[in-house]
Each structure stands twice: as structure tokens, then as C-alpha cells.
PDB file of C-alpha atoms in Angstrom:
ATOM      1  CA  MET S  16     132.124  55.984  96.505  1.00  0.00           C
ATOM      2  CA  GLU S  17     130.738  52.593  95.706  1.00  0.00           C
ATOM      3  CA  THR S  18     132.578  49.809  97.353  1.00  0.00           C
ATOM      4  CA  ARG S  19     133.380  46.699  95.436  1.00  0.00           C
ATOM      5  CA  ASP S  20     134.629  44.642  98.267  1.00  0.00           C
ATOM      6  CA  TRP S  21     131.989  42.000  97.658  1.00  0.00           C
ATOM      7  CA  LEU S  22     133.637  41.172  94.348  1.00  0.00           C
ATOM      8  CA  ASN S  23     136.518  39.773  96.287  1.00  0.00           C
ATOM      9  CA  GLU S  24     134.262  37.071  97.556  1.00  0.00           C
ATOM     10  CA  PHE S  25     133.309  35.990  93.985  1.00  0.00           C
ATOM     11  CA  THR S  26     136.369  35.402  92.019  1.00  0.00           C
ATOM     12  CA  THR S  27     134.341  34.256  88.954  1.00  0.00           C
ATOM     13  CA  LEU S  28     132.705  37.649  88.645  1.00  0.00           C
ATOM     14  CA  LYS S  29     136.045  39.324  88.566  1.00  0.00           C
ATOM     15  CA  GLN S  30     136.765  37.500  85.322  1.00  0.00           C
ATOM     16  CA  VAL S  31     133.631  38.942  83.574  1.00  0.00           C
ATOM     17  CA  ASN S  32     133.937  42.135  81.545  1.00  0.00           C
ATOM     18  CA  PRO S  33     132.445  44.920  83.606  1.00  0.00           C
ATOM     19  CA  ASN S  34     130.888  46.535  80.503  1.00  0.00           C
ATOM     20  CA  ASN S  35     127.162  45.543  80.023  1.00  0.00           C
ATOM     21  CA  PRO S  36     126.818  43.400  76.846  1.00  0.00           C
ATOM     22  CA  PHE S  37     123.058  43.980  76.619  1.00  0.00           C
ATOM     23  CA  THR S  38     121.289  47.022  75.265  1.00  0.00           C
ATOM     24  CA  VAL S  39     117.624  48.058  75.523  1.00  0.00           C
ATOM     25  CA  PRO S  40     115.807  48.501  72.178  1.00  0.00           C
ATOM     26  CA  VAL S  41     114.631  51.949  71.246  1.00  0.00           C
ATOM     27  CA  GLY S  42     111.122  52.642  72.594  1.00  0.00           C
ATOM     28  CA  TYR S  43     111.102  49.389  74.553  1.00  0.00           C
ATOM     29  CA  PHE S  44     109.581  50.912  77.644  1.00  0.00           C
ATOM     30  CA  ASP S  45     107.106  53.032  75.686  1.00  0.00           C
ATOM     31  CA  ASP S  46     105.333  49.911  74.310  1.00  0.00           C
ATOM     32  CA  LEU S  47     105.966  47.707  77.317  1.00  0.00           C
ATOM     33  CA  ARG S  48     102.485  48.183  78.837  1.00  0.00           C
ATOM     34  CA  GLU S  49     100.600  47.230  75.656  1.00  0.00           C
ATOM     35  CA  ARG S  50     102.778  44.203  74.970  1.00  0.00           C
ATOM     36  CA  THR S  51     102.377  42.992  78.522  1.00  0.00           C
ATOM     37  CA  LEU S  52      98.587  43.205  78.317  1.00  0.00           C
ATOM     38  CA  SER S  53      98.526  41.341  74.969  1.00  0.00           C
ATOM     39  CA  LEU S  54     100.721  38.565  76.312  1.00  0.00           C
ATOM     40  CA  LYS S  55      98.444  38.284  79.343  1.00  0.00           C
ATOM     41  CA  ASN S  56      95.378  37.984  77.121  1.00  0.00           C
ATOM     42  CA  LEU S  57      97.041  35.298  74.987  1.00  0.00           C
ATOM     43  CA  ASP S  58      97.886  33.308  78.075  1.00  0.00           C
ATOM     44  CA  ASP S  59      94.287  33.515  79.257  1.00  0.00           C
ATOM     45  CA  ILE S  60      92.980  32.301  75.875  1.00  0.00           C
ATOM     46  CA  THR S  61      95.350  29.363  75.683  1.00  0.00           C
ATOM     47  CA  ALA S  62      94.513  28.432  79.229  1.00  0.00           C
ATOM     48  CA  ARG S  63      90.791  28.244  78.475  1.00  0.00           C
ATOM     49  CA  GLN S  64      90.995  26.545  74.950  1.00  0.00           C
ATOM     50  CA  ALA S  65      93.702  24.446  73.470  1.00  0.00           C
ATOM     51  CA  GLY S  66      93.004  25.854  69.955  1.00  0.00           C
ATOM     52  CA  PHE S  67      94.704  24.006  67.065  1.00  0.00           C
ATOM     53  CA  THR S  68      96.496  20.680  67.269  1.00  0.00           C
ATOM     54  CA  VAL S  69      99.137  19.329  64.912  1.00  0.00           C
ATOM     55  CA  PRO S  70      97.926  16.212  63.044  1.00  0.00           C
ATOM     56  CA  GLU S  71      99.697  12.951  63.613  1.00  0.00           C
ATOM     57  CA  ASN S  72     102.791  12.489  61.409  1.00  0.00           C
ATOM     58  CA  TYR S  73     102.326  16.004  60.094  1.00  0.00           C
ATOM     59  CA  PHE S  74     105.971  16.917  59.942  1.00  0.00           C
ATOM     60  CA  GLU S  75     106.997  13.502  58.577  1.00  0.00           C
ATOM     61  CA  GLU S  76     104.632  13.882  55.606  1.00  0.00           C
ATOM     62  CA  LEU S  77     105.105  17.601  55.163  1.00  0.00           C
ATOM     63  CA  ASN S  78     107.712  17.301  52.394  1.00  0.00           C
ATOM     64  CA  GLY S  79     105.560  14.953  50.267  1.00  0.00           C
ATOM     65  CA  ASN S  80     102.455  17.087  50.755  1.00  0.00           C
ATOM     66  CA  ILE S  81     104.272  20.216  49.672  1.00  0.00           C
ATOM     67  CA  SER S  82     105.610  18.495  46.519  1.00  0.00           C
ATOM     68  CA  SER S  83     102.183  17.165  45.548  1.00  0.00           C
ATOM     69  CA  ARG S  84     100.615  20.586  46.141  1.00  0.00           C
ATOM     70  CA  ILE S  85     103.189  22.176  43.873  1.00  0.00           C
ATOM     71  CA  THR S  86     102.446  19.567  41.129  1.00  0.00           C
ATOM     72  CA  VAL S  87      98.692  20.156  41.359  1.00  0.00           C
ATOM     73  CA  ALA S  88      99.151  23.912  41.230  1.00  0.00           C
ATOM     74  CA  GLY S  89     101.355  23.546  38.116  1.00  0.00           C
ATOM     75  CA  SER S  90      98.735  21.399  36.396  1.00  0.00           C
ATOM     76  CA  LEU S  91      95.933  23.859  37.124  1.00  0.00           C
ATOM     77  CA  SER S  92      97.901  26.720  35.685  1.00  0.00           C
ATOM     78  CA  VAL S  93      98.083  24.991  32.254  1.00  0.00           C
ATOM     79  CA  GLU S  94      95.578  26.321  29.723  1.00  0.00           C
ATOM     80  CA  ASN S  95      94.658  22.895  28.226  1.00  0.00           C
ATOM     81  CA  THR S  96      93.058  20.842  30.985  1.00  0.00           C
ATOM     82  CA  GLY S  97      92.797  17.663  28.850  1.00  0.00           C
ATOM     83  CA  PHE S  98      88.975  17.640  28.701  1.00  0.00           C
ATOM     84  CA  ILE S  99      86.928  18.621  25.641  1.00  0.00           C
ATOM     85  CA  LEU S 100      83.199  19.246  25.662  1.00  0.00           C
ATOM     86  CA  PRO S 101      81.430  17.047  23.042  1.00  0.00           C
ATOM     87  CA  ASP S 102      79.486  18.703  20.244  1.00  0.00           C
ATOM     88  CA  ASN S 103      75.804  19.399  21.010  1.00  0.00           C
ATOM     89  CA  TYR S 104      76.342  18.271  24.594  1.00  0.00           C
ATOM     90  CA  PHE S 105      73.908  20.720  26.172  1.00  0.00           C
ATOM     91  CA  ASP S 106      71.386  20.302  23.333  1.00  0.00           C
ATOM     92  CA  GLU S 107      71.136  16.548  23.972  1.00  0.00           C
ATOM     93  CA  LEU S 108      71.570  16.752  27.735  1.00  0.00           C
ATOM     94  CA  SER S 109      67.844  16.571  28.546  1.00  0.00           C
ATOM     95  CA  ASN S 110      67.251  13.486  26.394  1.00  0.00           C
ATOM     96  CA  ASN S 111      70.318  11.753  27.800  1.00  0.00           C
ATOM     97  CA  ILE S 112      69.156  12.361  31.350  1.00  0.00           C
ATOM     98  CA  GLN S 113      65.662  11.028  30.591  1.00  0.00           C
ATOM     99  CA  SER S 114      67.063   7.906  28.934  1.00  0.00           C
ATOM    100  CA  ARG S 115      69.417   7.287  31.860  1.00  0.00           C
ATOM    101  CA  ILE S 116      66.475   7.604  34.287  1.00  0.00           C
ATOM    102  CA  SER S 117      64.430   5.125  32.221  1.00  0.00           C
ATOM    103  CA  ILE S 118      67.299   2.636  32.158  1.00  0.00           C
ATOM    104  CA  GLU S 119      67.792   2.847  35.916  1.00  0.00           C
ATOM    105  CA  GLU S 120      64.058   2.395  36.540  1.00  0.00           C
ATOM    106  CA  ALA S 121      63.969  -0.647  34.272  1.00  0.00           C
ATOM    107  CA  ALA S 122      67.055  -2.106  35.956  1.00  0.00           C
ATOM    108  CA  GLY S 123      65.552  -1.537  39.387  1.00  0.00           C
ATOM    109  CA  SER S 124      62.267  -3.291  38.569  1.00  0.00           C
ATOM    110  CA  GLU S 125      61.774  -6.935  39.512  1.00  0.00           C
ATOM    111  CA  SER S 126      60.990  -8.205  36.007  1.00  0.00           C
ATOM    112  CA  VAL S 127      63.342  -6.999  33.312  1.00  0.00           C
ATOM    113  CA  GLY S 128      61.249  -8.545  30.518  1.00  0.00           C
ATOM    114  CA  PHE S 129      63.846 -11.070  29.352  1.00  0.00           C
ATOM    115  CA  GLU S 130      63.749 -14.806  30.035  1.00  0.00           C
ATOM    116  CA  VAL S 131      66.303 -17.491  29.287  1.00  0.00           C
ATOM    117  CA  PRO S 132      64.786 -20.148  26.950  1.00  0.00           C
ATOM    118  CA  GLU S 133      64.427 -23.668  28.261  1.00  0.00           C
ATOM    119  CA  GLY S 134      67.551 -25.732  27.708  1.00  0.00           C
ATOM    120  CA  TYR S 135      69.506 -22.673  26.555  1.00  0.00           C
ATOM    121  CA  PHE S 136      72.732 -23.435  28.370  1.00  0.00           C
ATOM    122  CA  GLU S 137      72.511 -27.177  27.607  1.00  0.00           C
ATOM    123  CA  ASN S 138      72.406 -26.494  23.850  1.00  0.00           C
ATOM    124  CA  LEU S 139      74.705 -23.456  23.935  1.00  0.00           C
ATOM    125  CA  GLN S 140      77.850 -25.311  22.854  1.00  0.00           C
ATOM    126  CA  GLN S 141      76.111 -27.006  19.921  1.00  0.00           C
ATOM    127  CA  ASN S 142      74.545 -23.715  18.799  1.00  0.00           C
ATOM    128  CA  ILE S 143      77.902 -21.938  18.909  1.00  0.00           C
ATOM    129  CA  THR S 144      79.556 -24.750  16.942  1.00  0.00           C
ATOM    130  CA  ALA S 145      76.784 -24.682  14.327  1.00  0.00           C
ATOM    131  CA  ARG S 146      76.990 -20.898  14.033  1.00  0.00           C
ATOM    132  CA  ILE S 147      80.777 -21.089  13.539  1.00  0.00           C
ATOM    133  CA  SER S 148      80.347 -23.739  10.820  1.00  0.00           C
ATOM    134  CA  ILE S 149      77.769 -21.597   9.013  1.00  0.00           C
ATOM    135  CA  GLU S 150      79.990 -18.516   9.159  1.00  0.00           C
ATOM    136  CA  GLU S 151      82.967 -20.494   7.869  1.00  0.00           C
ATOM    137  CA  ALA S 152      80.859 -21.837   5.004  1.00  0.00           C
ATOM    138  CA  VAL S 153      79.630 -18.335   4.157  1.00  0.00           C
ATOM    139  CA  THR S 154      83.105 -16.828   4.252  1.00  0.00           C
ATOM    140  CA  ALA S 155      84.578 -19.658   2.170  1.00  0.00           C
ATOM    141  CA  ASP S 156      85.631 -19.131  -1.405  1.00  0.00           C
ATOM    142  CA  GLU S 157      82.755 -18.891  -3.873  1.00  0.00           C
ATOM    143  CA  PRO S 158      82.454 -22.267  -5.695  1.00  0.00           C
ATOM    144  CA  PHE S 159      80.905 -20.625  -8.757  1.00  0.00           C
ATOM    145  CA  ALA S 160      82.881 -18.528 -11.212  1.00  0.00           C
ATOM    146  CA  VAL S 161      81.650 -16.179 -13.914  1.00  0.00           C
ATOM    147  CA  PRO S 162      82.904 -17.183 -17.386  1.00  0.00           C
ATOM    148  CA  ALA S 163      85.431 -14.908 -19.033  1.00  0.00           C
ATOM    149  CA  GLY S 164      83.802 -12.084 -20.977  1.00  0.00           C
ATOM    150  CA  TYR S 165      80.335 -12.927 -19.649  1.00  0.00           C
ATOM    151  CA  PHE S 166      79.246  -9.372 -18.869  1.00  0.00           C
ATOM    152  CA  GLU S 167      80.833  -8.000 -22.065  1.00  0.00           C
ATOM    153  CA  LYS S 168      78.764 -10.388 -24.215  1.00  0.00           C
ATOM    154  CA  LEU S 169      75.620 -10.249 -22.086  1.00  0.00           C
ATOM    155  CA  ASN S 170      74.081  -7.183 -23.726  1.00  0.00           C
ATOM    156  CA  ALA S 171      74.637  -8.522 -27.260  1.00  0.00           C
ATOM    157  CA  ALA S 172      73.214 -11.939 -26.360  1.00  0.00           C
ATOM    158  CA  ILE S 173      70.052 -10.424 -24.870  1.00  0.00           C
ATOM    159  CA  LEU S 174      69.527  -8.165 -27.889  1.00  0.00           C
ATOM    160  CA  SER S 175      70.014 -11.040 -30.335  1.00  0.00           C
ATOM    161  CA  LYS S 176      67.418 -13.158 -28.566  1.00  0.00           C
ATOM    162  CA  THR S 177      64.844 -10.399 -28.213  1.00  0.00           C
ATOM    163  CA  VAL S 178      65.308  -9.007 -31.746  1.00  0.00           C
ATOM    164  CA  ASP S 179      65.098 -12.450 -33.378  1.00  0.00           C
ATOM    165  CA  ALA S 180      61.941 -13.200 -31.408  1.00  0.00           C
ATOM    166  CA  ASP S 181      60.319  -9.912 -32.554  1.00  0.00           C
ATOM    167  CA  GLU S 182      61.251 -10.325 -36.247  1.00  0.00           C
ATOM    168  CA  GLN S 183      59.710 -13.781 -36.686  1.00  0.00           C
ATOM    169  CA  PRO S 184      56.398 -13.756 -34.731  1.00  0.00           C
ATOM    170  CA  GLN S 185      54.280 -14.934 -37.663  1.00  0.00           C
ATOM    171  CA  GLN S 186      56.553 -17.818 -38.523  1.00  0.00           C
ATOM    172  CA  THR S 187      56.304 -19.038 -34.974  1.00  0.00           C
ATOM    173  CA  GLU S 188      52.487 -18.896 -35.036  1.00  0.00           C
ATOM    174  CA  GLN S 189      52.127 -20.727 -38.396  1.00  0.00           C
ATOM    175  CA  GLN S 190      54.423 -23.607 -37.570  1.00  0.00           C
ATOM    176  CA  PRO S 191      52.795 -25.851 -35.003  1.00  0.00           C
ATOM    177  CA  ALA S 192      54.953 -27.034 -32.219  1.00  0.00           C
ATOM    178  CA  GLN S 193      56.381 -30.435 -32.851  1.00  0.00           C
ATOM    179  CA  GLN S 194      55.411 -32.834 -30.163  1.00  0.00           C
ATOM    180  CA  ARG S 195      58.221 -35.077 -29.227  1.00  0.00           C
ATOM    181  CA  GLY S 196      57.433 -38.686 -28.666  1.00  0.00           C
ATOM    182  CA  VAL S 197      57.793 -39.975 -25.172  1.00  0.00           C
ATOM    183  CA  VAL S 198      59.777 -43.138 -24.869  1.00  0.00           C
ATOM    184  CA  ARG S 199      58.280 -45.239 -22.152  1.00  0.00           C
ATOM    185  CA  ARG S 200      59.501 -48.469 -20.812  1.00  0.00           C
ATOM    186  CA  PHE S 201      56.583 -50.718 -21.439  1.00  0.00           C
ATOM    187  CA  ILE S 202      58.065 -53.874 -20.052  1.00  0.00           C
ATOM    188  CA  SER S 203      59.222 -53.873 -16.500  1.00  0.00           C
ATOM    189  CA  SER S 204      60.525 -56.800 -14.578  1.00  0.00           C
ATOM    190  CA  GLY S 205      57.523 -57.332 -12.286  1.00  0.00           C
ATOM    191  CA  VAL S 206      54.826 -56.546 -14.839  1.00  0.00           C
ATOM    192  CA  TYR S 207      56.450 -58.735 -17.469  1.00  0.00           C
ATOM    193  CA  ARG S 208      56.509 -61.756 -15.192  1.00  0.00           C
ATOM    194  CA  TYR S 209      52.830 -61.397 -14.289  1.00  0.00           C
ATOM    195  CA  ALA S 210      51.871 -60.862 -17.954  1.00  0.00           C
ATOM    196  CA  ALA S 211      53.805 -63.947 -19.062  1.00  0.00           C
ATOM    197  CA  ALA S 212      52.183 -66.062 -16.354  1.00  0.00           C
ATOM    198  CA  ALA S 213      48.756 -64.815 -17.421  1.00  0.00           C
ATOM    199  CA  CYS S 214      49.457 -65.641 -21.080  1.00  0.00           C
ATOM    200  CA  VAL S 215      50.597 -69.154 -20.221  1.00  0.00           C
ATOM    201  CA  THR S 216      47.498 -69.703 -18.106  1.00  0.00           C
ATOM    202  CA  ILE S 217      45.236 -68.470 -20.906  1.00  0.00           C
ATOM    203  CA  ALA S 218      46.988 -70.658 -23.456  1.00  0.00           C
ATOM    204  CA  ILE S 219      46.678 -73.779 -21.305  1.00  0.00           C
ATOM    205  CA  GLY S 220      43.060 -73.038 -20.496  1.00  0.00           C
ATOM    206  CA  ALA S 221      42.174 -72.425 -24.162  1.00  0.00           C
ATOM    207  CA  THR S 222      43.904 -75.619 -25.229  1.00  0.00           C
ATOM    208  CA  PHE S 223      42.097 -77.571 -22.570  1.00  0.00           C
ATOM    209  CA  PHE S 224      38.641 -76.248 -23.452  1.00  0.00           C
ATOM    210  CA  LEU S 225      39.132 -76.560 -27.234  1.00  0.00           C
ATOM    211  CA  ASN S 226      40.176 -80.169 -26.922  1.00  0.00           C
ATOM    212  CA  ARG S 227      37.574 -81.015 -24.327  1.00  0.00           C
ATOM    213  CA  ASP S 228      35.074 -82.467 -26.773  1.00  0.00           C
ATOM    214  CA  THR S 229      37.698 -84.447 -28.632  1.00  0.00           C
ATOM    215  CA  HIS S 230      39.041 -85.856 -25.420  1.00  0.00           C
ATOM    216  CA  SER S 231      35.547 -86.771 -24.239  1.00  0.00           C
ATOM    217  CA  ALA S 232      34.797 -88.643 -27.458  1.00  0.00           C
ATOM    218  CA  ALA S 233      38.061 -90.488 -27.388  1.00  0.00           C
ATOM    219  CA  THR S 234      37.522 -91.404 -23.772  1.00  0.00           C
ATOM    220  CA  GLN S 235      34.072 -92.758 -24.413  1.00  0.00           C
ATOM    221  CA  ALA S 236      35.270 -94.699 -27.418  1.00  0.00           C
ATOM    222  CA  ASN S 237      38.241 -96.185 -25.650  1.00  0.00           C
ATOM    223  CA  PRO S 238      38.187 -95.614 -21.874  1.00  0.00           C
ATOM    224  CA  GLN S 239      41.424 -97.516 -21.332  1.00  0.00           C
ATOM    225  CA  HIS S 240      43.422 -95.085 -23.409  1.00  0.00           C
ATOM    226  CA  ALA S 241      42.130 -91.944 -21.610  1.00  0.00           C
ATOM    227  CA  ASP S 242      45.293 -91.468 -19.563  1.00  0.00           C
ATOM    228  CA  SER S 243      47.565 -92.127 -22.524  1.00  0.00           C
ATOM    229  CA  PHE S 244      45.617 -89.593 -24.600  1.00  0.00           C
ATOM    230  CA  LEU S 245      45.968 -86.929 -21.899  1.00  0.00           C
ATOM    231  CA  HIS S 246      49.638 -87.747 -21.538  1.00  0.00           C
ATOM    232  CA  SER S 247      50.184 -87.286 -25.274  1.00  0.00           C
ATOM    233  CA  ARG S 248      48.456 -83.912 -25.192  1.00  0.00           C
ATOM    234  CA  LEU S 249      50.454 -82.704 -22.220  1.00  0.00           C
ATOM    235  CA  SER S 250      53.699 -83.824 -23.806  1.00  0.00           C
ATOM    236  CA  ASN S 251      53.281 -81.104 -26.448  1.00  0.00           C
ATOM    237  CA  ILE S 252      53.197 -78.363 -23.755  1.00  0.00           C
ATOM    238  CA  PRO S 253      56.551 -77.159 -22.303  1.00  0.00           C
ATOM    239  CA  LEU S 254      57.333 -78.301 -18.803  1.00  0.00           C
ATOM    240  CA  ASN S 255      57.819 -74.736 -17.484  1.00  0.00           C
ATOM    241  CA  GLU S 256      54.308 -73.731 -18.548  1.00  0.00           C
ATOM    242  CA  ILE S 257      52.808 -76.794 -16.865  1.00  0.00           C
ATOM    243  CA  ARG S 258      54.630 -76.001 -13.616  1.00  0.00           C
ATOM    244  CA  GLY S 259      53.501 -72.372 -13.671  1.00  0.00           C
ATOM    245  CA  TYR S 260      49.911 -73.349 -14.319  1.00  0.00           C
ATOM    246  CA  ALA S 261      49.984 -75.939 -11.546  1.00  0.00           C
ATOM    247  CA  GLU S 262      51.431 -73.496  -9.020  1.00  0.00           C
ATOM    248  CA  GLN S 263      48.739 -70.890  -9.730  1.00  0.00           C
ATOM    249  CA  ASN S 264      45.580 -72.974 -10.255  1.00  0.00           C
ATOM    250  CA  LEU S 265      45.919 -76.396  -8.601  1.00  0.00           C
ATOM    251  CA  ASP S 266      45.484 -77.256  -4.942  1.00  0.00           C
ATOM    252  CA  ALA S 267      48.003 -79.574  -3.308  1.00  0.00           C
ATOM    253  CA  SER S 268      45.310 -81.633  -1.564  1.00  0.00           C
ATOM    254  CA  GLU S 269      43.389 -82.294  -4.772  1.00  0.00           C
ATOM    255  CA  THR S 270      46.528 -83.266  -6.679  1.00  0.00           C
ATOM    256  CA  GLN S 271      47.574 -85.634  -3.902  1.00  0.00           C
ATOM    257  CA  SER S 272      44.186 -87.370  -3.830  1.00  0.00           C
ATOM    258  CA  TYR S 273      44.164 -87.819  -7.622  1.00  0.00           C
ATOM    259  CA  ILE S 274      47.689 -89.216  -7.713  1.00  0.00           C
ATOM    260  CA  SER S 275      47.096 -91.573  -4.780  1.00  0.00           C
ATOM    261  CA  GLU S 276      44.011 -93.039  -6.447  1.00  0.00           C
ATOM    262  CA  ASN S 277      45.195 -93.463 -10.068  1.00  0.00           C
ATOM    263  CA  VAL S 278      49.029 -93.603  -9.997  1.00  0.00           C
ATOM    264  CA  SER S 279      51.213 -96.142  -8.254  1.00  0.00           C
ATOM    265  CA  ASP S 280      54.475 -95.451  -6.430  1.00  0.00           C
ATOM    266  CA  GLU S 281      56.563 -97.139  -9.121  1.00  0.00           C
ATOM    267  CA  GLU S 282      55.055 -94.934 -11.845  1.00  0.00           C
ATOM    268  CA  LEU S 283      55.768 -91.851  -9.780  1.00  0.00           C
ATOM    269  CA  LEU S 284      59.402 -92.857  -9.301  1.00  0.00           C
ATOM    270  CA  ASP S 285      59.799 -93.564 -13.021  1.00  0.00           C
ATOM    271  CA  TYR S 286      58.299 -90.162 -13.877  1.00  0.00           C
ATOM    272  CA  ILE S 287      60.549 -88.338 -11.441  1.00  0.00           C
ATOM    273  CA  ASN S 288      63.674 -90.092 -12.722  1.00  0.00           C
ATOM    274  CA  THR S 289      62.876 -89.439 -16.367  1.00  0.00           C
ATOM    275  CA  GLU S 290      61.312 -85.986 -16.323  1.00  0.00           C
ATOM    276  CA  LEU S 291      62.860 -84.147 -13.380  1.00  0.00           C
TER     277      LEU S 291
END
């Protein structure tokens, strides 16, 4: 018989149920050798290589990553992806690629072929203001208006003029065109003044030469009355004509010498007081 005297030394064990609470799974010992070898191999592999590592903050961001993955998967499952292929896309694809290559080559070159004119930015504000003024003037209301019924009467007016011109061609050829007289202003202010001065000069000169012989005879006959005879002749000529003739034909030095020799100061004063 098995003795259980040792249980008396461990009072705690006496309180445990003597029935075994654990059971061995079915076939546990049949597969024990294979499972032991596999566990040994796994331990060897993990000892030589760490394998995979969990990224930093992986578990903190796991919920957000799962939600975003679910959203993306739902979007991909939709039939309409939101993109539409343009018409004739593949037919024009070659030309579009060639044009894009040409544009990139031109943009990559040093000289693009365009130059800013001299003083462009200095005159830019004035040019913009002028362009705005021109556009406002062009877009303004039209100052001219077509009369009422113009287009309705236009055809009849054209026909009346052309038909009347065709019906009377001979009458137009027989009747000579009447030449209208041209009214011209013959007398202008400047020309009139010069013409009047010339006429006065001619009149004085003609009078002087016509009476030259008479004056010479009278002077020879009575030399003392020469000045009085000249004075009587000049008294018949208007004072304005004498002044004009003197201003145009006489020299101041000659007149001064003649007056200083033949006329006294008292006579000059009397003449000025009476005539001027």
C-alpha cells in the first residue's frame, strides 16, 4: 500500500482535490516527436535571424490604416472610376507627344526667340490706359442712327434714280452743263491798302509831271511867287494823300535839308498850328 504520511507534513496539499484536473489530448504522445523537432527548428531559425520587426507606432496607427484600406477597397469596387477617355485620344497621341517634346526643347534652349522691347515696362501703364480708352470708345453707344424707314425706301429710291437716268440720256447730252459763276472776293484788306497807296502815288506823280511845264514858266516869269504857286497847287490835294506819298517816296534827310534852307522856324510853327 502506498503511504501518504508525507501529506501530513504539507497541510496545503491536503486542501487540494486529489482528482487530477488535467487531461492529455487524444494522440498527444503520437505527434509529440514531430512537434518537438519543429519547435527546435523554429528556435534555431529565430536564434540565427531576427526575421520581421514591427514598425514604430504600428499598433497606434493600425485602426486608421484599416479604415483607409476599407475606403480604398470600396472605391475600387465601384464600376465608374470618375475618369473618361477623351475622343480620338489614341489617334492624336503621337502628335501630342511630338508637340510636347518640341515645347520642352524650346523651353530648355537658351534663347526662346522673344525679346522685351526697349522701354516696355516704362510705357506699360500709359499703353494699358490708352487701350482701355479705345475699348470704351468702341463699346460706347453708336452716335449715328439710321432714319426711320430707311431700308424700306432704299430699293425704291435706287430704282427711281437709275431708271430716270436711263430714260433721259439724250436730254442730258443735248443740254450743256451750266457753269456756275464763282464769286471771288476781289478786295482784301491788305491788297486794297497797297492798291490805294499805289493809285495815290500815281495820281500825285501824274499831276506833278503834267503841271511841270506850267510851273516852270510861272517860276521863270515870277521867281518870287514860286513857293506860293506850289503851295496853291498842293492845297488842292488832300492831306492824307500828301502824307502817304511823303512816307513812301521822300527821304527824311532830304526833306530836312530843304526845310532848313528855305523855311524859317516861325513858318514851321504856324504851319503846324494851322494844319496839324
